[in-house]
Short mmCIF file of C-alpha atoms and ligand atoms in Angstrom, two decimals:
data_model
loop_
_atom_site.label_atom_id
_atom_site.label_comp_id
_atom_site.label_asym_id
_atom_site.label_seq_id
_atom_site.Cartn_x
_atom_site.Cartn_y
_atom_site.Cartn_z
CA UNK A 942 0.00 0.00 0.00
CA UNK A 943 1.40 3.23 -0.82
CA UNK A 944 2.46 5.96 1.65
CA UNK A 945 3.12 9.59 1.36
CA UNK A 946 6.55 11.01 3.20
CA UNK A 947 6.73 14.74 3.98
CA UNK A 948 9.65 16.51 5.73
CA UNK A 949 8.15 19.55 7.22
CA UNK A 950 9.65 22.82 7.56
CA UNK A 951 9.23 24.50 4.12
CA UNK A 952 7.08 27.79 3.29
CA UNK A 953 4.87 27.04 0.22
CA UNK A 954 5.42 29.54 -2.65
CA UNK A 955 3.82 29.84 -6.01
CA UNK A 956 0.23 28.94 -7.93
CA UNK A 957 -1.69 25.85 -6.95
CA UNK A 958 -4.12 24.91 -9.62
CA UNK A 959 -7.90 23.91 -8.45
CA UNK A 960 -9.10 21.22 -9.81
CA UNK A 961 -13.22 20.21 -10.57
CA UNK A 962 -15.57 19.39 -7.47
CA UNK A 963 -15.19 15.41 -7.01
CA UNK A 964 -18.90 15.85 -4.85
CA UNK A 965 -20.50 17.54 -7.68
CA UNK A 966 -18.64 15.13 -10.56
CA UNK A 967 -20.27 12.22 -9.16
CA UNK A 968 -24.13 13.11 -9.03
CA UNK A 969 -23.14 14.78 -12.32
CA UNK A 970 -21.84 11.44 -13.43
CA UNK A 971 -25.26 9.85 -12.25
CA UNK A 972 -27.38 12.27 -13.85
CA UNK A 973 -26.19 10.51 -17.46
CA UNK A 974 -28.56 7.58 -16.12
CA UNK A 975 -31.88 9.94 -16.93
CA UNK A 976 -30.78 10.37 -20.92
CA UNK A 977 -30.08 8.02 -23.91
CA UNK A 978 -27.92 10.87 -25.11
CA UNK A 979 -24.62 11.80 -24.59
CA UNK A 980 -23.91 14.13 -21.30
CA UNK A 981 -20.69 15.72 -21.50
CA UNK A 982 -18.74 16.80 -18.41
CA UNK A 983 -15.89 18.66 -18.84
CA UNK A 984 -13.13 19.47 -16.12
CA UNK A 985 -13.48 16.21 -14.14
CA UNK A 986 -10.64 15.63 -11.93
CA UNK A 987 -8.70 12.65 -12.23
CA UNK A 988 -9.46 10.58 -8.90
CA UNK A 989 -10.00 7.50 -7.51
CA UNK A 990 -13.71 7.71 -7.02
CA UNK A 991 -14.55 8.96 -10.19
CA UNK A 992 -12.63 6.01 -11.87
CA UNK A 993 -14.89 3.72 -9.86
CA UNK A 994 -18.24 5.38 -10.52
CA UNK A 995 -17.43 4.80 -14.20
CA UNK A 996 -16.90 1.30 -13.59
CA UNK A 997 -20.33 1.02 -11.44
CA UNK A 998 -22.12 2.83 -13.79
CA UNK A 999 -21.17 0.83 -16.84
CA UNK A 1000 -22.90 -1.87 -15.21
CA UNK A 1001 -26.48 0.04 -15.48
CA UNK A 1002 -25.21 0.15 -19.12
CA UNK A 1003 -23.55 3.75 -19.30
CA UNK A 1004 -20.65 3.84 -21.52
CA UNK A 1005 -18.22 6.30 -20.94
CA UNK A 1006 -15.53 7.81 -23.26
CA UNK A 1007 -12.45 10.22 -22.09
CA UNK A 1008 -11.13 12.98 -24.54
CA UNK A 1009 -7.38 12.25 -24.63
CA UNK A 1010 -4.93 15.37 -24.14
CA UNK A 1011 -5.24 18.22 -26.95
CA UNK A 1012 -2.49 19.87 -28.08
CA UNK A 1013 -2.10 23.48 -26.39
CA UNK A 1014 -4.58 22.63 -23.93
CA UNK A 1015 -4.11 23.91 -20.35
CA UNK A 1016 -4.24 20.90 -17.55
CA UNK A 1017 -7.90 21.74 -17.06
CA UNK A 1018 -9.30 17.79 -16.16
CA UNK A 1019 -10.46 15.54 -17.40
CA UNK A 1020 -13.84 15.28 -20.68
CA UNK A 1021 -16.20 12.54 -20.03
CA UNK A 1022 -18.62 11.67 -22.13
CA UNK A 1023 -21.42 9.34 -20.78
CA UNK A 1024 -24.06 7.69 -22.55
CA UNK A 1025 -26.80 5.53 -21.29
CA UNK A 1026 -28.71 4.41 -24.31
CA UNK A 1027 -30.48 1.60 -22.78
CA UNK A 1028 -30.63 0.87 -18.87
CA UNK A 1029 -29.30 -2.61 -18.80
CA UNK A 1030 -29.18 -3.60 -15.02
CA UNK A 1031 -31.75 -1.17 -12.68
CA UNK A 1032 -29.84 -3.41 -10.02
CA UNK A 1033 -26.92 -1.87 -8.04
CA UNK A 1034 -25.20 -4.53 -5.44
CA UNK A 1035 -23.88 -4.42 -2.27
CA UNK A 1036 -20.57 -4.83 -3.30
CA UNK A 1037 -20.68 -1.20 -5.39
CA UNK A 1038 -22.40 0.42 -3.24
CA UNK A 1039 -20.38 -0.38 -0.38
CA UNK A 1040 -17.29 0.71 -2.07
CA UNK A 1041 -19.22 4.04 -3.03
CA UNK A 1042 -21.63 5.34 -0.77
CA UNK A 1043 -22.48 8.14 -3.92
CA UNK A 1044 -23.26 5.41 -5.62
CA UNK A 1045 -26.46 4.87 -3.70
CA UNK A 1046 -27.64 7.97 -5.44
CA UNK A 1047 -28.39 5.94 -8.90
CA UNK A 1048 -31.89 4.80 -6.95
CA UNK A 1049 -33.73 8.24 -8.25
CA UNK A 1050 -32.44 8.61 -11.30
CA UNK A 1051 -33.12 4.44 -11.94
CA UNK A 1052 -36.72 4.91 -10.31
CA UNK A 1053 -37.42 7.84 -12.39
CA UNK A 1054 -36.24 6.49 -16.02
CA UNK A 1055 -37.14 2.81 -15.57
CA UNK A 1056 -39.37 3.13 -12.44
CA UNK A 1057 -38.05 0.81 -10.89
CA UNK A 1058 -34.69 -0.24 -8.82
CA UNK A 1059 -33.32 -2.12 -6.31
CA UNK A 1060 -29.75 -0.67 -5.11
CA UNK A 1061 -27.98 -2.03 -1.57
CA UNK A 1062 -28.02 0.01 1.44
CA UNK A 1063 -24.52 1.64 1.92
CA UNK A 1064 -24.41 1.03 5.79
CA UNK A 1065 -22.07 3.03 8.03
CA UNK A 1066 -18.75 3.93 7.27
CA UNK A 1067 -15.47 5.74 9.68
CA UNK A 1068 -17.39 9.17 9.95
CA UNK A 1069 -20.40 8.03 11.31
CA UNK A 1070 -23.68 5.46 10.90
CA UNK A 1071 -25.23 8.20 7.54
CA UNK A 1072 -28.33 6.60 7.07
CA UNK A 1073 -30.30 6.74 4.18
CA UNK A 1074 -33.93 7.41 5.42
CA UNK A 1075 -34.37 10.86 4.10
CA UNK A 1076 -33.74 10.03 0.54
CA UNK A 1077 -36.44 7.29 1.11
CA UNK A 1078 -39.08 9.35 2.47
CA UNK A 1079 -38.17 12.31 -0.50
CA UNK A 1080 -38.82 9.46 -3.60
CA UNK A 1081 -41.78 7.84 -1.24
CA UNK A 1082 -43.76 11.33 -1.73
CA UNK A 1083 -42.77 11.38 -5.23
CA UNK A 1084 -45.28 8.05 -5.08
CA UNK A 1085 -42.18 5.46 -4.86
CA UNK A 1086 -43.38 1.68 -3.48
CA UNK A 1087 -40.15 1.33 -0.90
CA UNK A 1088 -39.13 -2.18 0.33
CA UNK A 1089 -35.95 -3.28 2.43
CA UNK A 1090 -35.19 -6.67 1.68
CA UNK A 1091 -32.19 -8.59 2.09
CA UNK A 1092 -30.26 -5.36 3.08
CA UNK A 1093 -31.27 -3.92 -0.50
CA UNK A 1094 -34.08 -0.85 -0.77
CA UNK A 1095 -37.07 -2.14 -3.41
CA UNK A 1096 -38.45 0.91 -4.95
CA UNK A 1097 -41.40 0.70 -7.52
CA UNK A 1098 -43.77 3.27 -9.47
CA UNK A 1099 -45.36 0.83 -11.82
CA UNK A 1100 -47.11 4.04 -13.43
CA UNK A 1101 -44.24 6.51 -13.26
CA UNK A 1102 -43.45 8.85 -10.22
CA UNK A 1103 -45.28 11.94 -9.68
CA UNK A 1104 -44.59 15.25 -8.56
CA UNK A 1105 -45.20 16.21 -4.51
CA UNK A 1106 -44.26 17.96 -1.35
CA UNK A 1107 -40.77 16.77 0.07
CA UNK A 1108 -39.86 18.21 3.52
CA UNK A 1109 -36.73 17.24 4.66
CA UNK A 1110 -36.50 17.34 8.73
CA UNK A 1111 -32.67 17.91 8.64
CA UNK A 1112 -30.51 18.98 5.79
CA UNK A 1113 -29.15 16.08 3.27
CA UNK A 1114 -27.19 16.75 0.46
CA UNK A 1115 -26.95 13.49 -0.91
CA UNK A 1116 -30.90 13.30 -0.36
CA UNK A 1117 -31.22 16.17 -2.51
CA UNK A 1118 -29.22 15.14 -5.54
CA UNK A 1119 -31.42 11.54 -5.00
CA UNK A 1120 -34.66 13.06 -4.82
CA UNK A 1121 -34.00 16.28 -7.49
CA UNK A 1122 -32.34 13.77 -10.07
CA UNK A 1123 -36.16 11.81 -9.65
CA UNK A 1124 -38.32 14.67 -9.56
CA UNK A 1125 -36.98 16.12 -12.96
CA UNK A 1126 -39.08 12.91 -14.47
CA UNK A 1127 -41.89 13.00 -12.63
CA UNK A 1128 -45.43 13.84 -13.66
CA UNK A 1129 -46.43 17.15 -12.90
CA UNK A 1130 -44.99 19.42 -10.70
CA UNK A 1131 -42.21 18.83 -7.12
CA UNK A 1132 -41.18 20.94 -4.21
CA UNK A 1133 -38.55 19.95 -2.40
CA UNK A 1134 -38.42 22.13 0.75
CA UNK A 1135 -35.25 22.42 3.32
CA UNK A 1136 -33.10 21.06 0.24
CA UNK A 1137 -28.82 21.49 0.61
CA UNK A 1138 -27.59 25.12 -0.80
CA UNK A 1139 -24.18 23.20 -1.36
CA UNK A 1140 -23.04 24.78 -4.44
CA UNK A 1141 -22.39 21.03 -5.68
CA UNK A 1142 -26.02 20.73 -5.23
CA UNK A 1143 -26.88 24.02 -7.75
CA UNK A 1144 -24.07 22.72 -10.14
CA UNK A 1145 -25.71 19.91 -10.51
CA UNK A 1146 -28.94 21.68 -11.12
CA UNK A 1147 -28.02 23.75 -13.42
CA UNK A 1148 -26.84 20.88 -15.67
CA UNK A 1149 -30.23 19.34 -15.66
CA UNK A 1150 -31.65 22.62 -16.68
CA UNK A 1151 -29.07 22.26 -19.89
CA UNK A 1152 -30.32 19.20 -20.08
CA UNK A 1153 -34.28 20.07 -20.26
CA UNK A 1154 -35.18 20.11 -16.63
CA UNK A 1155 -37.73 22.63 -15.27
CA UNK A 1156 -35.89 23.67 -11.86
CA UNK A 1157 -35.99 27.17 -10.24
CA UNK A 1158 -35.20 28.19 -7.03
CA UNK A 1159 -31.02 27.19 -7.34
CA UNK A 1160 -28.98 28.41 -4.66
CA UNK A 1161 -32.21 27.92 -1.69
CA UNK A 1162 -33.34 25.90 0.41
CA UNK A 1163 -36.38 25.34 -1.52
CA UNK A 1164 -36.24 23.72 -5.20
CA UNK A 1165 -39.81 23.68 -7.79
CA UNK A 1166 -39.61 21.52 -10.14
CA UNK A 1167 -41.43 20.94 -13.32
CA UNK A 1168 -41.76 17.62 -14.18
CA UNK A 1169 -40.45 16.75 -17.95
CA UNK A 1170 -41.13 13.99 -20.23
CA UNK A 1171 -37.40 13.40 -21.63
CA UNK A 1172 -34.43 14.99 -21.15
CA UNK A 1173 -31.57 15.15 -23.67
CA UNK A 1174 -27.64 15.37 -23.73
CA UNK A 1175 -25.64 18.63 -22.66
CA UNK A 1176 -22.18 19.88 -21.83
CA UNK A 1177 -21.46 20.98 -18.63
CA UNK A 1178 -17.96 21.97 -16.55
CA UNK A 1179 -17.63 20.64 -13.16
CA UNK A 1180 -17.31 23.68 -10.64
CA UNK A 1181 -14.04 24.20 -9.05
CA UNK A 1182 -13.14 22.16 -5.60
CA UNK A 1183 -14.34 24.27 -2.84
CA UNK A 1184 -12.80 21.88 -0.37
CA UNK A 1185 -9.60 21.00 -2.29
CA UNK A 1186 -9.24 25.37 -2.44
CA UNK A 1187 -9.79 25.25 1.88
CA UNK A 1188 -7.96 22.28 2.45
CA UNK A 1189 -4.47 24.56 0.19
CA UNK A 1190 -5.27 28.20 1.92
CA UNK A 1191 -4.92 26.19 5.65
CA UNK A 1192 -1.59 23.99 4.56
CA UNK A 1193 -0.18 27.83 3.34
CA UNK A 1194 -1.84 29.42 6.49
CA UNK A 1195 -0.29 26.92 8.40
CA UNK A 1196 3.19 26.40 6.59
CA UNK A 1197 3.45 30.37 6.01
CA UNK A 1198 4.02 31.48 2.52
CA UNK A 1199 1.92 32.86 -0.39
CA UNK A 1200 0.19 30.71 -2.40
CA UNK A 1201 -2.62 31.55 -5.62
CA UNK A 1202 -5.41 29.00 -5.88
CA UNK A 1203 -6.07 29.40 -9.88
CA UNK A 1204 -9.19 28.79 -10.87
CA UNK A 1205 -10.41 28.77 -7.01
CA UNK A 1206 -14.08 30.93 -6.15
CA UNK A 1207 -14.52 32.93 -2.94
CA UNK A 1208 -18.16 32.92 -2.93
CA UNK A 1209 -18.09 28.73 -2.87
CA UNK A 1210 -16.19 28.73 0.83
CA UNK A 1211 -16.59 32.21 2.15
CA UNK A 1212 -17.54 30.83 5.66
CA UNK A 1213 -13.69 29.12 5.94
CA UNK A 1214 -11.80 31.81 4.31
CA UNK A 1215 -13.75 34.29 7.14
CA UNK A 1216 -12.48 32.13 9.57
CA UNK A 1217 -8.87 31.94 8.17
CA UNK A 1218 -8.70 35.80 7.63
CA UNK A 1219 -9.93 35.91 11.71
CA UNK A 1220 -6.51 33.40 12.17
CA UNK A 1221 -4.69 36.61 10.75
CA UNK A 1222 -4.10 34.92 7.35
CA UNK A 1223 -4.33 37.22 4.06
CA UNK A 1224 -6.69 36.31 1.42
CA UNK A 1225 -7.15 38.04 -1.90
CA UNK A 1226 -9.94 37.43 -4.33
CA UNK A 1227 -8.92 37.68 -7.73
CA UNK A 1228 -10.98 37.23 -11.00
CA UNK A 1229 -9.40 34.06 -11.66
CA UNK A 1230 -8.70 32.99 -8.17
CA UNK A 1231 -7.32 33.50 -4.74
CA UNK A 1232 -4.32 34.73 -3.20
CA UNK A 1233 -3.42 33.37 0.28
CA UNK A 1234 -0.98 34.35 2.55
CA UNK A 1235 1.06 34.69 5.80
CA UNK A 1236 4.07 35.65 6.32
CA UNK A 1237 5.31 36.66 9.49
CA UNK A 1238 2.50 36.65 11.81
CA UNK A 1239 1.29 34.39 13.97
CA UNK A 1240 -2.09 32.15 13.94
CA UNK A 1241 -4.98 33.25 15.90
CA UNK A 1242 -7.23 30.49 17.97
CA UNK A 1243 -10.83 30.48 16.47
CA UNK A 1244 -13.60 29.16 17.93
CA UNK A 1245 -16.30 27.41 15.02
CA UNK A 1246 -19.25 24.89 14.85
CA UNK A 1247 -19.55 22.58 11.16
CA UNK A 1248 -23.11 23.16 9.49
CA UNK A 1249 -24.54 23.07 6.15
CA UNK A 1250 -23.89 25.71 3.50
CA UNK A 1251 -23.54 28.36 3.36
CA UNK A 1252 -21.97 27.23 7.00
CA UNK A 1253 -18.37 26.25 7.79
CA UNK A 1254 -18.48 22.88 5.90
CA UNK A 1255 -17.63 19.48 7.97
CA UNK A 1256 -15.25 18.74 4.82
CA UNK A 1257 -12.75 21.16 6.43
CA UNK A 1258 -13.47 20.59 10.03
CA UNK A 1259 -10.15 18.23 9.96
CA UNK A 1260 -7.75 20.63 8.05
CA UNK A 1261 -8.94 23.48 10.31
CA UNK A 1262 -8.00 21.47 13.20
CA UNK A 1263 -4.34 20.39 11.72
CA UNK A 1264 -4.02 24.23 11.43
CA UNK A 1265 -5.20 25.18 15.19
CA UNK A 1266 -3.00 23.00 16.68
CA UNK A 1267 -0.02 25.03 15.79
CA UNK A 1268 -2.15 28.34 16.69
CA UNK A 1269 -1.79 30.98 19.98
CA UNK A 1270 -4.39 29.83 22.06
CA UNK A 1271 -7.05 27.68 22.59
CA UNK A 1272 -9.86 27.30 19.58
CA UNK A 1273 -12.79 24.73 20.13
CA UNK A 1274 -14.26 23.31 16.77
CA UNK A 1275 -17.76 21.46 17.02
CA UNK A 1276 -18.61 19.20 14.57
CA UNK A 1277 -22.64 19.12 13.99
CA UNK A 1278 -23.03 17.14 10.69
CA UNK A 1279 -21.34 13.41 11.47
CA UNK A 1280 -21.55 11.85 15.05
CA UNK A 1281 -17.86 10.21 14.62
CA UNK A 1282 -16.13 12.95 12.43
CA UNK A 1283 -13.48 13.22 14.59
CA UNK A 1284 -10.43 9.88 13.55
CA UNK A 1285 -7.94 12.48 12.87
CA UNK A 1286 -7.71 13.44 16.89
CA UNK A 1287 -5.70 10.65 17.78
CA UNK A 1288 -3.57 10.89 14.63
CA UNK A 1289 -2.64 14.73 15.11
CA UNK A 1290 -1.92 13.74 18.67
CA UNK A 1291 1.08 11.91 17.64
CA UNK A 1292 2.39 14.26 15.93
CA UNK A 1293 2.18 16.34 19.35
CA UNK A 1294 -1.19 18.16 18.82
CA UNK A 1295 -2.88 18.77 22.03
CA UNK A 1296 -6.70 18.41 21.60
CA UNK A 1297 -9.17 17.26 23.94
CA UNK A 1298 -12.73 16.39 22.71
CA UNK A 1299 -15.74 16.10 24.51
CA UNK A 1300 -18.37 14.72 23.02
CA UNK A 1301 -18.97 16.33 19.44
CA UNK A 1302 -16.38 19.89 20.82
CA UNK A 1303 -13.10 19.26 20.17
CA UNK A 1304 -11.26 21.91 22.43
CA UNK A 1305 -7.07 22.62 20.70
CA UNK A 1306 -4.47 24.28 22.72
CA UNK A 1307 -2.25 25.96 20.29
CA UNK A 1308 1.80 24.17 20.22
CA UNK A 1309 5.00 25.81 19.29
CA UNK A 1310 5.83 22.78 17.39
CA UNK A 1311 4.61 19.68 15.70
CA UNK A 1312 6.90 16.61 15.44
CA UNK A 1313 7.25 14.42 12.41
CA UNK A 1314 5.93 10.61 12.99
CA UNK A 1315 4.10 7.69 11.88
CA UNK A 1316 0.45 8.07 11.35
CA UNK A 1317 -2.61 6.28 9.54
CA UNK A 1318 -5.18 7.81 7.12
CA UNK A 1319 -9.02 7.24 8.25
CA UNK A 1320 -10.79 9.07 5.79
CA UNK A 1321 -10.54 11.29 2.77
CA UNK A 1322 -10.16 14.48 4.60
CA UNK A 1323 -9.08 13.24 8.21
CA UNK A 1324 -5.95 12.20 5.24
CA UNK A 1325 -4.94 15.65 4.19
CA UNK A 1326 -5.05 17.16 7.52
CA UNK A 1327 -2.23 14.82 8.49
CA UNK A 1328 -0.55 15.79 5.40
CA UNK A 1329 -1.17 19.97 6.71
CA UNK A 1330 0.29 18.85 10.26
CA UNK A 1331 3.17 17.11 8.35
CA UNK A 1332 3.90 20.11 6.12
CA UNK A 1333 4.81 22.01 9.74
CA UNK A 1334 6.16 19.26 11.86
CA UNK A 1335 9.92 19.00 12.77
CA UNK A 1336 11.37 15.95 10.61
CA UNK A 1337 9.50 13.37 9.08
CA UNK A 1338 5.92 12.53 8.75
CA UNK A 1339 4.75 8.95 6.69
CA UNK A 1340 1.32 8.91 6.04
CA UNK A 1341 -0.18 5.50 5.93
CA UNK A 1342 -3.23 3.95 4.21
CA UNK A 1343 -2.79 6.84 1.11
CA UNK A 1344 -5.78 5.54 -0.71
CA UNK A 1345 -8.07 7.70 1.01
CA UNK A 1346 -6.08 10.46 -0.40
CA UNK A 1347 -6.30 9.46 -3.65
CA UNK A 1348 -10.39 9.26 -3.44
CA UNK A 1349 -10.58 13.01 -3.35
CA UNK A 1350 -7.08 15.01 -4.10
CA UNK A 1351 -5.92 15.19 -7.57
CA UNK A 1352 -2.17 14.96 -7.70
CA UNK A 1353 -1.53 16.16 -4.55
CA UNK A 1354 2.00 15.71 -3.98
CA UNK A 1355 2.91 17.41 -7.63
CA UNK A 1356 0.57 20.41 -6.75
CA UNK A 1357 2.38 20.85 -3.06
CA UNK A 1358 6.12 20.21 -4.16
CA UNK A 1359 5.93 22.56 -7.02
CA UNK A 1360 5.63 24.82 -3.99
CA UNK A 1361 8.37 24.01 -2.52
CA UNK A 1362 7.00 21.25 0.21
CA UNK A 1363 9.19 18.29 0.66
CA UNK A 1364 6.62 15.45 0.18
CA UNK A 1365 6.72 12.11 -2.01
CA UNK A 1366 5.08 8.75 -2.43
CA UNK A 1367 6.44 5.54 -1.18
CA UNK A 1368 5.50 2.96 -3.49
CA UNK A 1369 4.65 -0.36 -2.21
C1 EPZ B 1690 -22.13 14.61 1.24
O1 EPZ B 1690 -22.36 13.38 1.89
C2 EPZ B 1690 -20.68 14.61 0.84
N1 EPZ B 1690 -20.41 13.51 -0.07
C3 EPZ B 1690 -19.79 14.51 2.07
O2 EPZ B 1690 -18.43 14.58 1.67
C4 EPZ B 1690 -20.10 15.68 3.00
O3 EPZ B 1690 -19.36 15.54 4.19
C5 EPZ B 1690 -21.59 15.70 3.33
O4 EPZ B 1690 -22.38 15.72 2.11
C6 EPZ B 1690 -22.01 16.89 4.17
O5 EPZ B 1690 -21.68 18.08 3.51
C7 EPZ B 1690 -20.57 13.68 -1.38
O6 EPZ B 1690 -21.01 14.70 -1.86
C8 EPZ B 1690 -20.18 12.55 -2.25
P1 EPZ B 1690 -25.56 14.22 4.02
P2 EPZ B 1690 -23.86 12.89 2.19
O7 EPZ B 1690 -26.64 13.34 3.51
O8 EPZ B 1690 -24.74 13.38 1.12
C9 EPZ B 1690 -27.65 12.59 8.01
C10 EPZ B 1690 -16.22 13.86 1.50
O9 EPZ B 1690 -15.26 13.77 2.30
N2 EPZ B 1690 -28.55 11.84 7.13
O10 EPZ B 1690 -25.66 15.68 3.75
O11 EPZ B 1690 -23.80 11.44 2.45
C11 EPZ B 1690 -26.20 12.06 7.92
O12 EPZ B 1690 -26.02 10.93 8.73
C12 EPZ B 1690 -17.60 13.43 1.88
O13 EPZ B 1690 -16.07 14.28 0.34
C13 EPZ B 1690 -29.62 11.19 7.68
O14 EPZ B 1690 -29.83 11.18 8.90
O15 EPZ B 1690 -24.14 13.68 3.54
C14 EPZ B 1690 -25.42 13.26 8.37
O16 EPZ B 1690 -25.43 13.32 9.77
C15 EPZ B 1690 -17.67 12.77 3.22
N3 EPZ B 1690 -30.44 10.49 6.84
C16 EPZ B 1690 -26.25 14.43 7.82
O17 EPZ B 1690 -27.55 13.92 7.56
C17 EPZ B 1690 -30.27 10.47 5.50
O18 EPZ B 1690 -31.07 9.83 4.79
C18 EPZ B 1690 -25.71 15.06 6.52
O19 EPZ B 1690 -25.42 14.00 5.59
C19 EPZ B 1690 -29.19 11.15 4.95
C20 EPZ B 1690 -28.34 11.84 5.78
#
């Protein structure tokens, strides 16, 4: 299994290029299940996850085709195009969806095209027990027959779903895609009230409308839909990372330096970079990105709770936390979103980190120093905060278990070394 080494100590200097949203890429990749045309998605980051969607997706009967590299053309991602003539296999196993819990999101679009599906429960996973009841009662009121069986969820509209009310209790984002992707198919008309603002969410929106969808109220918490009888192919660009941009400004707020985020948008993560300009780090909005900064000065403690957009996002809550433990104080971070969101504690401990939690408050007394050492990977973003702690710590850090890295971060050691960090694979 492959590690990542990083000898900590250096400033980063220079541009860091942002790569497409991997959490708006995948629903995007779904939505090619409610056309027999071709859907187009242009800047599509090269990751693990994707690679894997493509694969689980080919077995509903999507083809998928990647442009090769143009000459003269800018490392912008990846072109997919994705076809789904004919829905071969409305069936989606346990053994996908357990590798993919994104995957689960095929049940709307499935329900909606072929009206019916049977797709596995995704069951819990290292950030908490994410249950899937909310997307269930969103496609039930959309007049979806729902069945658990054998640990898979039966869903049937014989006739063809139908527009209604969906109220979600709590915020979902991956309920939204589910229940949006079905209502765009339905007969007649859908509200889906207390919907996710994520921007992944109105990305993905706004390529259904390119498709043919009737959707207006993007960007709210409430979504009308118009029910449409087909929808066709488009083209669509993926939106630029919002978490891959938060996850560089705090490893430059935390090394020191001055870093540009091409292709990086404010207005995706203004709720993290408020809370890294009230740590005393510099942030510039460009037209074409963001310039981030500290030199000098030290970090100031911040005190933050996780919550839905247009909220500090829980994506971030690990990075932030790599980057308070080196701060001037005490900061206390609560995570609201996952019950269990909190693997990279012990990790960032060895490194010397001082953090106490108590139930979901993590409380971080600020260290002069971190110290390079041995640590393990949980999850996708509990991953790169290690990496952020290892960019600062004294001597060497190996990061074990990369592969969560590689789910989410496209070439993540090129983009940090041609900044001057000291960080490389281990191939094993
Ligand atoms: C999406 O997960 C993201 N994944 C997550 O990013 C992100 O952390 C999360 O949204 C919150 O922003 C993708 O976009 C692929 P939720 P999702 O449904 O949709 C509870 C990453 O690192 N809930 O908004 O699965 C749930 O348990 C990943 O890139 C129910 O109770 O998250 C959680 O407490 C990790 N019942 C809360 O809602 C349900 O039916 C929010 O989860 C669904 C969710």
């Amino acid at each position: 299994m492959d590690r990542i080494r990083v000898i900590g100590g250096q400033r980063l200097t220079g541009t860091i290029p942002i790569s497409g949203a991997k959490n708006a890429t995948l629903p995007l990749m779904i939505a090619s299940l409610l056309t027999s045309d071709t859907l187009t998605l242009q800047n599509v980051p090269h990751l693990a996850d994707v690679q894997l969607l493509a694969r689980i997706l080919r077995n509903h009967g999507v083809d998928s085709s990647v442009d090769g590299k143009r000459a003269g053309q800018k490392l912008l991602g990846e072109t997919f195009h994705l076809t789904a003539r004919q829905i071969v296999d409305t069936t989606a196993p346990y053994e996908m969806v357990r590798r993919m819990r994104a995957s689960f999101w095929v049940l709307g679009p499935l329900l909606a095209r072929c009206h019916k599906a049977r797709v596995s429960l995704p069951g819990g996973c290292a950030i908490g027990t994410r249950p899937v009841d909310l997307h269930l009662l969103g496609l039930e009121a959309l007049g979806a027959e729902i069945n658990l069986e054998g640990g898979d969820v039966i869903a049937r509209a014989p006739s063809g779903l139908k527009g209604g009310k969906v109220t979600f209790p709590t915020v979902s984002v991956g309920a939204t895609h589910n229940v949006l992707m079905a209502a765009v198919l339905a007969k007649g008309e859908s509200l889906i009230e207390n919907a996710a603002r994520e921007p992944e969410v109105g990305d993905v929106a706004s390529c259904l409308i390119k498709m043919g969808a009737v959707i207006e109220g993007i960007g709210t918490s409430t979504l009308q839909v118009q029910g449409v009888d087909r929808l066709t192919g488009a083209f669509h660009a993926v939106l630029p990372d919002r978490i891959e941009t938060g996850t560089y400004a705090m490893a430059v707020a935390a090394t020191g330096g001055e870093v540009f985020l091409d292709g990086a948008r404010a207005d995706l993560l203004q709720a993290a970079l408020d809370v890294l300009c009230e740590a005393g780090v510099e942030i510039e909005e460009t037209n074409t990105g963001i310039k981030v900064a500290r030199n000098g000065t030290g970090l100031q403690p911040v005190t933050i709770a996780t919550s839905p957009f247009p909220g500090f996002p829980t994506d971030l809550q690990a990075q932030l936390m790599a980057l308070m433990s080196i701060a001037d104080g005490k900061s206390t971070i609560r995570e609201t979103i996952f019950e269990n969101r909190f693997m990279h504690v012990q990790e960032l401990a060895r490194l010397g980190a001082d953090i106490s939690l108590h139930g979901d408050t993590a409380e971080i007394a600020g260290v002069t120093r971190l110290r390079g050492a041995q640590v393990m990977a949980t999850d996708l973003r509990a991953s790169v905060s290690l990496v952020i702690a290892g960019l600062v710590a004294e001597g060497e850090t190996i990061i074990n278990r990369v592969y969560h890295l590689d789910r989410g971060f496209e070439r993540i050691e090129e983009k940090l070394s041609r900044c001057g960090a000291q960080i490389d694979r281990i191939v094993s």
